[in-house]
Coordinates of C-alpha atoms and ligand atoms in Angstrom, one line a residue:
M276 CA 1.6 10.5 37.4
L277 CA 5.2 9.7 37.6
T278 CA 6.4 6.3 38.6
A279 CA 8.7 6.0 41.6
A280 CA 11.7 5.4 39.3
S281 CA 11.1 8.4 37.2
K282 CA 9.8 10.8 39.8
L283 CA 11.1 14.3 39.2
E284 CA 11.6 16.3 42.3
A285 CA 12.4 19.9 42.8
T286 CA 13.4 21.9 45.8
T287 CA 11.4 25.0 46.6
A288 CA 12.8 28.0 48.3
N289 CA 12.0 26.7 51.7
D290 CA 13.4 23.2 50.8
A291 CA 9.9 21.5 50.8
E292 CA 9.6 18.9 48.1
Q293 CA 7.1 19.4 45.3
E294 CA 5.9 16.5 43.1
L295 CA 6.2 17.2 39.4
T296 CA 5.0 15.8 36.2
D297 CA 5.9 16.3 32.6
G298 CA 4.5 16.4 29.1
F299 CA 5.3 12.7 28.5
H300 CA 3.2 11.6 31.5
L301 CA 0.4 14.1 31.0
I302 CA -0.2 12.7 27.5
I303 CA -0.2 9.2 28.8
D304 CA -2.5 10.1 31.7
A305 CA -4.9 11.9 29.3
L306 CA -5.1 8.9 27.0
K307 CA -5.7 6.5 29.8
L308 CA -8.2 8.7 31.5
N309 CA -10.2 8.5 28.3
G310 CA -9.9 4.7 27.9
L311 CA -7.4 4.9 25.0
N312 CA -5.1 2.1 26.1
T313 CA -3.6 1.0 22.8
I314 CA -1.1 2.8 20.6
Y315 CA -0.1 1.7 17.1
G316 CA 3.1 3.3 15.9
V317 CA 6.7 3.4 14.9
P318 CA 9.3 4.6 17.4
G319 CA 12.0 7.2 16.6
I320 CA 13.0 10.8 17.4
P321 CA 11.2 12.5 19.2
I322 CA 8.7 9.9 20.5
T323 CA 10.9 6.9 21.4
D324 CA 10.9 7.6 25.1
F325 CA 7.2 8.4 25.0
G326 CA 6.5 4.9 23.7
R327 CA 8.7 3.4 26.4
M328 CA 7.0 5.4 29.1
A329 CA 3.5 4.6 27.8
Q330 CA 4.3 0.9 27.9
A331 CA 5.7 1.3 31.4
E332 CA 2.4 2.9 32.4
G333 CA 0.3 0.1 31.1
I334 CA -0.6 1.3 27.6
R335 CA -0.3 -1.4 25.0
V336 CA 2.3 0.0 22.5
L337 CA 2.5 -2.0 19.2
S338 CA 5.5 -1.1 17.1
F339 CA 5.2 -1.5 13.3
R340 CA 7.7 -1.5 10.5
H341 CA 6.1 1.3 8.6
E342 CA 3.8 4.1 9.8
Q343 CA 1.3 3.6 7.1
N344 CA 0.5 0.2 8.4
A345 CA 0.3 1.4 12.0
G346 CA -2.1 4.1 10.8
Y347 CA -4.3 1.6 9.0
A348 CA -4.3 -0.4 12.2
A349 CA -5.4 2.6 14.2
S350 CA -8.1 3.5 11.6
I351 CA -9.7 0.0 11.7
A352 CA -9.4 -0.1 15.5
G353 CA -11.6 3.0 15.4
F354 CA -14.2 1.2 13.2
L355 CA -14.2 -1.9 15.3
T356 CA -14.5 -0.2 18.7
K357 CA -16.2 3.2 18.1
K358 CA -13.2 4.8 20.1
P359 CA -10.5 6.6 18.2
G360 CA -7.6 4.4 17.2
V361 CA -4.3 6.1 18.1
C362 CA -1.3 6.1 15.8
L363 CA 2.0 7.5 16.9
T364 CA 4.6 8.7 14.5
V365 CA 7.9 10.6 14.3
S366 CA 8.2 13.9 12.6
A367 CA 8.1 14.8 8.9
P368 CA 8.6 11.5 7.0
G369 CA 7.0 9.3 9.6
F370 CA 4.2 11.8 9.9
L371 CA 3.7 11.8 6.1
N372 CA 3.7 8.0 6.1
G373 CA 1.0 8.0 8.7
L374 CA -1.0 10.8 7.0
T375 CA -2.2 8.5 4.2
A376 CA -4.0 6.4 6.8
L377 CA -5.4 9.5 8.5
A378 CA -6.9 10.6 5.2
H379 CA -8.2 7.1 4.7
A380 CA -9.8 7.2 8.2
T381 CA -11.5 10.5 7.3
T382 CA -12.7 9.3 4.0
N383 CA -14.1 6.1 5.5
C384 CA -15.5 7.9 8.6
F385 CA -13.4 5.9 11.1
P386 CA -12.4 7.7 14.3
M387 CA -8.7 7.9 14.5
I388 CA -6.1 10.2 16.1
L389 CA -2.7 10.6 14.5
I390 CA -0.3 11.9 17.2
S391 CA 3.0 13.0 15.8
G392 CA 6.1 14.4 17.3
S393 CA 7.3 17.5 15.5
S394 CA 10.3 19.7 15.4
E395 CA 10.8 23.0 17.2
R396 CA 8.3 25.7 16.4
E397 CA 10.8 28.6 16.5
I398 CA 13.0 26.8 14.0
V399 CA 10.2 25.5 11.7
D400 CA 8.6 28.9 11.5
L401 CA 11.8 30.6 10.5
Q402 CA 12.6 27.6 8.3
Q403 CA 16.1 27.3 9.7
G404 CA 16.5 23.6 8.9
D405 CA 15.7 21.6 12.0
Y406 CA 15.9 17.8 12.1
E407 CA 12.9 16.6 10.1
E408 CA 11.5 20.1 9.8
M409 CA 8.0 20.5 8.5
D410 CA 4.9 22.5 9.3
Q411 CA 2.9 19.3 9.9
L412 CA -0.2 21.0 11.2
A413 CA -0.6 22.9 8.0
V414 CA 0.0 19.8 5.9
A415 CA -2.5 17.7 7.9
K416 CA -5.3 20.2 8.0
P417 CA -6.9 19.6 4.6
L418 CA -6.7 15.8 5.0
C419 CA -8.5 15.3 8.3
K420 CA -11.6 16.4 10.3
A421 CA -9.7 18.5 12.7
A422 CA -6.0 19.3 13.6
F423 CA -4.6 20.7 16.9
R424 CA -1.2 21.6 18.1
V425 CA -0.3 21.6 21.8
L426 CA 2.5 24.0 22.9
H427 CA 2.2 23.9 26.7
A428 CA 2.0 21.0 29.1
Q429 CA -1.0 22.6 30.9
D430 CA -3.0 22.3 27.6
I431 CA -2.4 18.6 27.0
G432 CA -5.7 17.6 28.7
I433 CA -7.7 20.0 26.6
G434 CA -5.8 19.0 23.4
V435 CA -6.4 15.3 23.9
A436 CA -10.1 15.9 24.8
R437 CA -10.7 18.0 21.7
A438 CA -9.0 15.4 19.5
I439 CA -11.2 12.6 21.0
R440 CA -14.4 14.6 20.6
A441 CA -13.6 15.7 17.1
A442 CA -12.8 12.1 16.0
V443 CA -16.0 10.4 17.3
S444 CA -18.8 13.0 17.4
G445 CA -21.1 13.5 14.4
R446 CA -19.6 11.8 11.4
P447 CA -16.4 10.2 12.7
G448 CA -13.1 10.8 11.1
G449 CA -9.3 11.4 11.5
V450 CA -7.8 14.0 13.8
Y451 CA -4.3 15.2 13.9
L452 CA -2.6 16.1 17.1
D453 CA 0.8 17.8 16.8
L454 CA 3.1 17.6 19.7
P455 CA 6.4 19.5 19.3
A456 CA 9.4 17.7 20.8
K457 CA 9.9 20.4 23.5
L458 CA 6.4 19.7 25.0
F459 CA 7.3 16.2 26.1
G460 CA 10.0 17.5 28.5
Q461 CA 8.0 20.4 29.9
V462 CA 7.6 20.1 33.7
M463 CA 4.7 21.2 35.9
N464 CA 3.3 20.7 39.3
A465 CA 1.7 17.2 39.4
D466 CA -1.4 18.3 41.1
A467 CA -2.0 21.1 38.7
G468 CA -1.2 18.7 35.9
K469 CA -3.8 16.2 37.1
K470 CA -6.4 18.9 37.4
S471 CA -5.7 20.0 33.8
L472 CA -6.7 16.6 32.4
V473 CA -10.2 16.3 30.9
K474 CA -12.4 13.2 30.8
V475 CA -14.6 13.5 27.8
I476 CA -18.2 13.0 28.8
D477 CA -20.5 11.6 26.1
A478 CA -18.0 12.0 23.3
A479 CA -20.5 11.0 20.6
P480 CA -23.9 12.1 21.8
A481 CA -27.0 10.5 20.4
Q482 CA -28.4 12.6 17.6
I483 CA -32.2 12.0 17.6
P484 CA -33.9 12.5 14.2
A485 CA -36.7 15.0 13.8
P486 CA -40.1 13.2 14.1
D487 CA -41.2 14.8 10.9
S488 CA -38.3 13.3 9.0
V489 CA -39.1 9.8 10.3
K490 CA -42.7 10.1 9.3
R491 CA -41.8 11.3 5.8
A492 CA -39.4 8.4 5.4
L493 CA -41.9 5.8 6.5
D494 CA -44.6 7.3 4.1
V495 CA -42.2 7.0 1.2
L496 CA -41.1 3.5 2.2
K497 CA -44.7 2.4 2.5
S498 CA -45.4 3.8 -1.0
G499 CA -42.9 1.4 -2.6
K500 CA -44.0 -1.6 -4.6
K501 CA -40.4 -2.7 -5.0
P502 CA -38.6 -1.4 -2.0
L503 CA -34.9 -2.0 -1.2
I504 CA -32.8 -1.3 1.9
I505 CA -29.0 -0.7 1.4
L506 CA -26.8 -1.2 4.4
G507 CA -23.4 0.6 4.4
K508 CA -20.4 0.4 6.7
G509 CA -21.9 3.3 8.7
A510 CA -24.6 0.9 9.7
A511 CA -22.0 -1.6 10.8
Y512 CA -20.0 1.0 12.7
A513 CA -23.1 2.1 14.6
Q514 CA -23.3 -1.2 16.6
A515 CA -27.1 -1.0 16.4
D516 CA -27.2 -4.5 15.2
D517 CA -30.5 -5.6 17.0
E518 CA -32.4 -2.5 15.9
I519 CA -31.2 -2.9 12.3
R520 CA -32.2 -6.6 12.2
T521 CA -35.6 -5.7 13.7
L522 CA -36.2 -3.0 11.0
I523 CA -35.3 -5.3 8.2
E524 CA -37.3 -8.3 9.4
K525 CA -40.3 -6.2 10.4
S526 CA -40.4 -4.4 7.1
G527 CA -39.9 -7.6 5.1
I528 CA -37.9 -5.6 2.6
P529 CA -34.9 -7.1 0.7
F530 CA -31.6 -5.7 1.8
L531 CA -28.3 -5.3 0.0
P532 CA -25.2 -5.1 2.2
M533 CA -22.2 -3.1 1.0
S534 CA -19.0 -5.1 1.5
M535 CA -18.2 -4.0 5.1
A536 CA -21.9 -4.3 6.1
K537 CA -21.9 -8.0 5.1
G538 CA -22.8 -10.0 8.1
L539 CA -24.9 -7.3 9.9
L540 CA -27.6 -9.9 9.0
P541 CA -26.2 -13.1 7.6
D542 CA -25.6 -13.2 3.9
T543 CA -27.8 -16.4 4.0
H544 CA -30.8 -14.5 5.5
P545 CA -33.9 -15.0 3.3
Q546 CA -34.2 -11.2 2.7
C547 CA -30.5 -10.8 1.6
A548 CA -30.3 -9.6 -1.9
G549 CA -26.4 -9.6 -2.2
A550 CA -26.6 -12.3 -4.9
A551 CA -29.3 -10.3 -6.8
R552 CA -27.4 -7.0 -6.8
S553 CA -28.0 -5.9 -10.4
T554 CA -31.7 -6.8 -10.2
V555 CA -32.5 -4.9 -7.0
L556 CA -30.6 -1.8 -8.0
K557 CA -32.2 -1.7 -11.4
D558 CA -35.8 -2.6 -10.6
S559 CA -36.4 -1.2 -7.1
D560 CA -38.6 1.9 -6.9
V561 CA -37.9 3.1 -3.3
V562 CA -34.4 2.8 -1.9
M563 CA -33.6 3.4 1.8
L564 CA -29.9 3.9 2.4
I565 CA -28.7 3.3 6.0
G566 CA -25.2 4.5 6.6
A567 CA -24.3 4.0 2.9
R568 CA -23.3 6.8 0.6
L569 CA -24.3 7.2 -3.0
N570 CA -20.6 7.3 -4.1
W571 CA -18.8 5.4 -6.9
L572 CA -19.5 2.1 -5.2
L573 CA -23.2 2.7 -5.9
S574 CA -22.7 4.3 -9.3
H575 CA -23.7 7.7 -7.7
G576 CA -27.3 6.6 -7.6
K577 CA -27.9 7.0 -11.4
G578 CA -27.1 5.6 -14.8
K579 CA -27.2 2.1 -16.2
T580 CA -26.8 0.3 -12.9
W581 CA -30.0 1.9 -11.6
G582 CA -32.1 1.2 -14.7
D583 CA -34.8 3.4 -16.1
A584 CA -37.5 3.0 -13.5
P585 CA -37.9 6.2 -11.5
K586 CA -36.5 5.9 -7.9
K587 CA -37.2 7.6 -4.7
F588 CA -34.3 7.7 -2.2
I589 CA -34.6 7.8 1.6
Q590 CA -31.2 8.3 3.3
I591 CA -30.3 7.9 6.9
D592 CA -27.0 9.5 7.8
I593 CA -25.5 11.5 10.7
E594 CA -24.1 14.1 8.3
P595 CA -26.8 16.5 6.9
K596 CA -24.4 17.5 4.1
E597 CA -24.5 14.0 2.7
M598 CA -28.1 14.5 1.5
D599 CA -28.6 15.3 -2.2
S600 CA -24.8 14.9 -2.8
N601 CA -25.5 12.8 -5.9
V602 CA -29.2 12.6 -6.5
E603 CA -32.3 14.1 -4.9
I604 CA -33.1 12.5 -1.5
V605 CA -36.8 12.8 -1.0
A606 CA -36.7 11.7 2.6
P607 CA -33.6 12.6 4.5
V608 CA -33.3 11.4 8.1
V609 CA -30.5 13.0 9.9
G610 CA -29.3 11.5 13.1
D611 CA -27.2 8.6 14.5
I612 CA -28.1 5.3 12.9
G613 CA -29.2 3.7 16.2
S614 CA -31.6 6.5 17.1
C615 CA -32.9 6.8 13.5
V616 CA -33.5 3.1 13.1
S617 CA -35.2 2.8 16.5
A618 CA -37.5 5.7 15.6
L619 CA -38.4 4.1 12.3
V620 CA -39.2 0.8 13.9
Q621 CA -41.4 2.5 16.4
G622 CA -43.1 4.5 13.7
M623 CA -43.9 1.3 11.7
G624 CA -46.4 0.3 14.3
S625 CA -47.8 -3.2 14.5
N626 CA -49.6 -3.5 11.2
W627 CA -46.8 -2.8 8.7
Q628 CA -47.5 -4.1 5.2
T629 CA -44.6 -6.2 3.9
P630 CA -43.8 -5.6 0.2
P631 CA -45.8 -7.2 -2.6
A632 CA -45.1 -11.0 -3.0
D633 CA -44.1 -10.7 -6.7
W634 CA -41.2 -8.4 -5.8
I635 CA -40.0 -10.7 -3.1
K636 CA -40.3 -13.6 -5.5
T637 CA -38.3 -11.8 -8.3
V638 CA -35.5 -11.1 -5.9
Q639 CA -35.4 -14.6 -4.5
T640 CA -35.4 -16.2 -7.9
K641 CA -32.5 -14.1 -9.1
R642 CA -30.6 -14.8 -6.0
D643 CA -31.2 -18.5 -6.1
D644 CA -30.2 -18.6 -9.8
N645 CA -26.9 -16.8 -9.1
V646 CA -26.1 -18.9 -6.1
A647 CA -26.9 -22.1 -8.0
K648 CA -24.8 -21.1 -11.0
M649 CA -21.8 -20.4 -8.8
A650 CA -22.0 -23.5 -6.6
P651 CA -20.4 -26.1 -8.9
R652 CA -17.5 -23.8 -9.7
L653 CA -16.6 -23.6 -6.0
M654 CA -16.1 -27.3 -5.7
N655 CA -13.1 -27.9 -8.0
N656 CA -9.8 -29.2 -6.7
N657 CA -7.7 -27.9 -9.7
S658 CA -4.0 -27.4 -9.5
P659 CA -2.8 -24.7 -10.1
M660 CA -5.9 -23.3 -8.4
D661 CA -8.4 -21.0 -9.9
Y662 CA -10.1 -18.3 -7.8
H663 CA -13.3 -20.2 -7.4
G664 CA -11.7 -23.4 -6.2
A665 CA -9.6 -21.6 -3.6
L666 CA -12.3 -19.2 -2.4
G667 CA -14.8 -22.1 -2.2
V668 CA -12.6 -23.6 0.5
L669 CA -12.3 -20.3 2.4
R670 CA -16.1 -19.8 2.1
T671 CA -16.6 -23.1 4.0
I672 CA -14.0 -22.2 6.6
I673 CA -15.7 -18.9 7.4
K674 CA -19.1 -20.7 7.6
E675 CA -17.6 -23.0 10.2
R676 CA -15.9 -20.2 12.0
P677 CA -18.3 -17.3 11.7
D678 CA -16.6 -15.2 14.4
A679 CA -13.3 -15.0 12.6
I680 CA -12.4 -11.7 11.1
L681 CA -11.9 -11.7 7.4
V682 CA -9.5 -9.1 6.0
N683 CA -9.7 -8.8 2.2
E684 CA -7.8 -6.8 -0.4
G685 CA -6.6 -7.1 -4.0
A686 CA -8.3 -6.8 -7.4
N687 CA -9.7 -10.1 -8.5
T688 CA -9.0 -11.5 -5.0
L689 CA -11.2 -8.8 -3.5
D690 CA -14.0 -8.7 -6.0
L691 CA -14.5 -12.5 -6.1
A692 CA -14.0 -13.0 -2.3
R693 CA -16.6 -10.3 -1.6
G694 CA -19.3 -12.3 -3.5
I695 CA -18.2 -15.8 -2.7
I696 CA -17.5 -15.7 1.0
D697 CA -20.7 -15.3 3.0
M698 CA -20.5 -13.5 6.3
Y699 CA -22.6 -14.3 9.3
Q700 CA -21.8 -11.8 12.0
P701 CA -21.5 -8.0 12.1
R702 CA -18.1 -6.3 11.6
K703 CA -16.3 -9.5 10.6
R704 CA -15.4 -8.4 7.1
I705 CA -13.0 -5.5 6.8
D706 CA -11.6 -4.5 3.5
V707 CA -10.4 -1.8 1.1
G708 CA -13.3 0.6 1.9
T709 CA -14.2 3.9 0.2
W710 CA -11.0 4.4 -1.7
G711 CA -10.6 0.7 -2.8
I712 CA -7.2 1.1 -1.3
M713 CA -4.3 -1.3 -1.5
G714 CA -2.1 -1.8 1.6
I715 CA -4.6 -2.2 4.5
G716 CA -4.0 -5.9 4.8
M717 CA -1.4 -6.4 7.5
G718 CA -2.3 -3.3 9.5
Y719 CA -6.0 -4.3 9.6
S720 CA -5.1 -7.9 10.5
I721 CA -2.9 -6.8 13.4
A722 CA -5.5 -4.4 14.8
A723 CA -8.4 -6.9 14.3
A724 CA -6.5 -9.5 16.3
I725 CA -5.5 -7.0 19.1
E726 CA -8.9 -5.3 19.4
T727 CA -11.2 -8.4 19.1
G728 CA -9.0 -11.3 20.3
K729 CA -10.6 -13.3 17.4
P730 CA -8.7 -15.3 14.8
V731 CA -8.0 -13.4 11.6
L732 CA -8.0 -14.7 8.1
A733 CA -6.4 -12.2 5.6
V734 CA -7.2 -13.0 2.0
E735 CA -4.7 -11.1 -0.1
G736 CA -3.9 -10.6 -3.7
D737 CA -0.1 -10.9 -4.2
S738 CA 0.2 -7.3 -5.3
A739 CA -1.9 -6.0 -2.4
F740 CA 0.1 -7.9 0.1
G741 CA 3.3 -6.3 -1.1
F742 CA 2.3 -2.9 0.3
S743 CA 2.3 -4.1 3.9
G744 CA 4.2 -7.4 3.7
M745 CA 7.0 -6.6 6.1
E746 CA 4.5 -6.5 8.9
V747 CA 4.5 -10.3 8.9
E748 CA 7.4 -9.7 11.3
T749 CA 5.1 -7.7 13.5
I750 CA 2.5 -10.4 13.4
C751 CA 5.2 -13.0 14.5
R752 CA 6.7 -10.6 17.1
Y753 CA 3.4 -10.2 18.9
K754 CA 2.4 -13.9 18.2
L755 CA -0.9 -12.9 16.7
P756 CA -3.5 -15.4 15.5
V757 CA -3.4 -14.2 11.9
C758 CA -3.5 -16.5 8.9
V759 CA -2.5 -14.8 5.7
V760 CA -3.5 -16.4 2.4
I761 CA -1.8 -14.9 -0.6
F762 CA -3.5 -15.5 -3.9
N763 CA -0.3 -15.8 -5.9
N764 CA -0.8 -15.6 -9.7
D765 CA 2.5 -14.0 -10.4
G766 CA 1.3 -10.5 -11.0
I767 CA -1.2 -7.7 -10.9
Y768 CA -4.6 -8.9 -12.3
R769 CA -2.7 -11.9 -13.8
G770 CA 0.9 -13.0 -14.3
T771 CA 1.0 -13.7 -18.0
D772 CA 1.3 -10.2 -19.5
V773 CA 4.3 -9.6 -21.9
N774 CA 6.4 -6.6 -22.6
P775 CA 5.0 -5.3 -25.9
S776 CA 8.4 -3.7 -26.8
G777 CA 10.2 -7.1 -26.7
G778 CA 12.7 -5.6 -24.3
P779 CA 14.3 -7.4 -21.4
D780 CA 12.0 -6.0 -18.7
V781 CA 8.9 -7.9 -17.8
A782 CA 5.5 -6.2 -18.2
P783 CA 4.7 -3.6 -15.5
T784 CA 2.0 -5.9 -14.1
V785 CA 4.2 -9.0 -13.8
F786 CA 6.1 -10.2 -10.6
V787 CA 8.8 -12.8 -10.0
K788 CA 7.4 -16.2 -11.3
S789 CA 6.6 -18.8 -8.7
A790 CA 7.6 -16.6 -5.7
R791 CA 7.4 -18.3 -2.3
Y792 CA 5.8 -15.8 0.0
D793 CA 5.5 -18.5 2.7
K794 CA 9.3 -18.3 3.2
M795 CA 8.9 -14.7 4.4
M796 CA 6.8 -16.0 7.4
E797 CA 9.3 -18.8 8.1
A798 CA 12.1 -16.2 8.3
F799 CA 10.4 -14.7 11.4
G800 CA 9.5 -18.0 13.1
G801 CA 5.9 -18.2 11.8
V802 CA 4.4 -21.1 9.8
G803 CA 4.8 -21.0 6.1
V804 CA 2.9 -23.3 3.7
N805 CA 2.9 -23.6 -0.1
A806 CA -0.6 -24.8 -1.1
T807 CA -1.1 -26.0 -4.7
T808 CA -4.6 -27.4 -4.4
P809 CA -7.8 -26.4 -2.6
D810 CA -7.5 -29.4 -0.4
E811 CA -4.0 -28.4 0.7
L812 CA -5.2 -24.8 1.3
K813 CA -8.1 -26.0 3.4
R814 CA -5.9 -28.2 5.6
A815 CA -3.4 -25.4 6.1
V816 CA -6.0 -22.7 6.9
N817 CA -7.8 -25.0 9.4
A818 CA -4.4 -25.8 11.1
A819 CA -3.6 -22.1 11.4
M820 CA -7.0 -21.2 12.8
D821 CA -6.8 -24.1 15.3
S822 CA -3.3 -23.4 16.5
G823 CA -3.6 -19.6 16.4
K824 CA 0.0 -19.5 15.2
P825 CA 1.0 -16.8 12.7
T826 CA 0.8 -18.5 9.4
L827 CA 1.3 -17.4 5.7
I828 CA 0.0 -19.6 3.0
N829 CA 1.3 -19.1 -0.5
A830 CA -1.8 -20.2 -2.5
V831 CA -0.6 -21.0 -6.0
I832 CA -3.2 -19.6 -8.5
D833 CA -3.1 -20.1 -12.2
P834 CA -1.1 -17.1 -13.6
A835 CA -3.6 -16.8 -16.4
A836 CA -6.6 -16.6 -13.9
G837 CA -7.9 -13.2 -13.2
S838 CA -9.1 -10.3 -15.1
E839 CA -8.2 -6.6 -15.4
S840 CA -11.8 -5.6 -14.8
G841 CA -11.0 -6.3 -11.2
R842 CA -9.5 -2.9 -10.9
I843 CA -12.9 -1.2 -10.9
G844 CA -14.9 -4.0 -9.5
N845 CA -18.0 -5.0 -11.5
L846 CA -16.5 -8.4 -11.8
N847 CA -19.1 -11.1 -11.8
P848 CA -18.1 -14.2 -9.9
Q849 CA -19.7 -16.3 -12.5
S850 CA -17.9 -14.8 -15.5
V851 CA -14.3 -14.1 -14.4
L852 CA -12.7 -17.0 -16.2
K853 CA -14.7 -16.3 -19.4
K854 CA -13.3 -12.8 -19.4
K855 CA -9.6 -13.7 -19.4
Ligands
LIG1890 C1 -19.5 -1.7 -6.1 C2 -19.3 -3.1 -6.3 C3 -19.7 -4.0 -5.1 C4 -20.1 -3.6 -7.5 O1 -19.6 -4.8 -8.0 P1 -20.4 -5.8 -8.8 O2 -19.5 -6.7 -9.5 O3 -21.4 -5.1 -9.6 O4 -21.2 -6.5 -7.6 P2 -20.8 -7.7 -6.7 O5 -19.4 -7.9 -6.7 O6 -21.5 -7.5 -5.4 O7 -21.6 -8.9 -7.4 C5 -21.3 -9.3 -8.7 C6 -22.3 -10.4 -9.2 O8 -22.2 -11.5 -8.3 C7 -23.5 -11.7 -7.7 N1 -23.3 -12.3 -6.4 C8 -22.9 -11.6 -5.3 N2 -22.8 -12.5 -4.3 C9 -23.1 -13.7 -4.8 C10 -23.1 -15.0 -4.2 N3 -22.9 -15.2 -3.0 N4 -23.5 -16.0 -5.1 C11 -23.7 -15.8 -6.3 N5 -23.6 -14.6 -6.9 C12 -23.3 -13.6 -6.1 C13 -24.2 -10.4 -7.7 O9 -25.5 -10.5 -7.6 C14 -23.7 -9.9 -9.1 O10 -24.4 -10.5 -10.1 P3 -25.7 -9.8 -10.8 O11 -26.7 -9.5 -9.8 O12 -26.1 -10.9 -11.7 O13 -25.0 -8.7 -11.5 C15 -17.8 -3.4 -6.6 O14 -17.5 -2.7 -7.8 C16 -16.9 -3.0 -5.6 O15 -17.0 -3.1 -4.4 N6 -15.8 -2.5 -6.0 C17 -14.8 -2.2 -5.2 C18 -13.6 -2.6 -5.9 C19 -12.4 -2.1 -5.3 O16 -12.4 -1.5 -4.3 N7 -11.3 -2.5 -5.9 C20 -10.0 -2.2 -5.3 C21 -9.3 -1.5 -6.4 S1 -8.2 -2.6 -7.1 C22 -7.0 -1.5 -7.6 O17 -6.5 -0.7 -6.9 C23 -6.5 -1.7 -9.0 O18 -6.9 -2.7 -9.5 O19 -5.9 -0.8 -9.5

């Protein structure tokens, strides 16, 4: 509805006044009607006024410095809330910047809607050279789950409803909503406009698994002498935390969390096999995947990682096409994770046999060995720091503040932090996801602070931070409780590579030596700290988490620390320094 200040009035033939609305307000009303009250975006033609009006109407509008970061923010907002995160961009270049995040959301199965202004259809279709001309709908289509264009104000309600339903139902993903500039100004009768809006009922309906499939899965699980459960980020997304915990504990089966599923049950849980990863993948005989895909992160379910022992896979996923995508799935269970896990728990009955004691013992021994081997390395107070000394401090801080959100990206910084920092609560670790992408850091941090109200600790490689670093201004502008720690070892993987040609340029993996990223934060009124020892790092992070002030800590890491194997993972926390 129009505000008093912006009411548009028209005079009918008999001089009676008729209340009108327009495209701007219909879009705002449609979003609000469906509980979408936050927009992440970058203003500009033709959506600047839209952002202003949305803010005036009570939507939280967060302006970023680059659309890709706003898009990543929207994507992770979708993961954290199960509602589509909304990103708003300008035409062509802004749209393209946001598109990377939309594709990322689709790949990661996060619900997100990219709303983009676009130039005039008539001119675009005749390719007459409009301002920022591009057939955005056609470009977006292959990169998202669904794409819609709304041409008439009376269709806005349906367009927004379809976008929401497409984003969250079934396997969630990214949706593109194309709004040509002319649509915003289209005027229509306010009553008719209101009636044209659609409140989406039951946007992501429960998908109950077939009873036969549940029985089959339980029969296979029961047959295992060395069973394993793998939890993926789909399990974290489902917000079926209690059901999942019950399943794991009732079954007595060791579980391996993928990185964004860490904390669904604490990493310190006696059944957690995170620190016995190689052993459980190689030696297990029955593997139940819950919201995890057999993609590159699980070596496609075959090869050396999985050892020679024959395996039977059970898979729980909402998407039937996921089954048999890499190896044979002997017991597919198709449905939403909450419904599937509840059905499995019910089917287990009251006299479920926990796995043989020797399997449990093997897993526990391996885990305890790995944890014990790593422990002394986390205690050093070296200067410059190594990864273990610095991460040892952060591990303790997260243990003491288990509800903080940990954002993590980088190569070595990612691979080592994943293993070293234990998580205790669901959906507290957000990271590079399915693509192993660089650049999510500041967008994720901003959305995590906005959506959860919790303190955020972003642990960033110096290279990874560079992709979204300008958003520290956004963090300061909105006074968000985000503490960014940059593991600064002067380069990508490490800062000591040399130019083999002997020429004047530094090696492609090397950055400015001894850079002071903390000064960036100070430039915008935040707190900047240069930390050269684990003790200094600990003090600075604790101060930031206590104060909630935007803080950036330049953690000075030995430039020779780090390994190139970080680029594909498989970096053992115990061996990184030996590999350099
Ligand atoms: C799929 C993977 C989890 C597999 O990695 P692995 O190294 O095999 O496993 P992990 O990291 O989980 O564990 C390594 C070892 O540490 C052990 N481990 C795990 N946790 C612990 C704790 N808490 N204590 C002690 N030991 C531990 C674990 O059992 C393994 O030992 P053992 O059991 O003894 O083997 C990883 O490859 C991954 O997530 N990769 C994503 C990488 C990524 O996205 N990179 C961004 C691209 S960077 C980029 O763009 C670029 O560089 O270019």
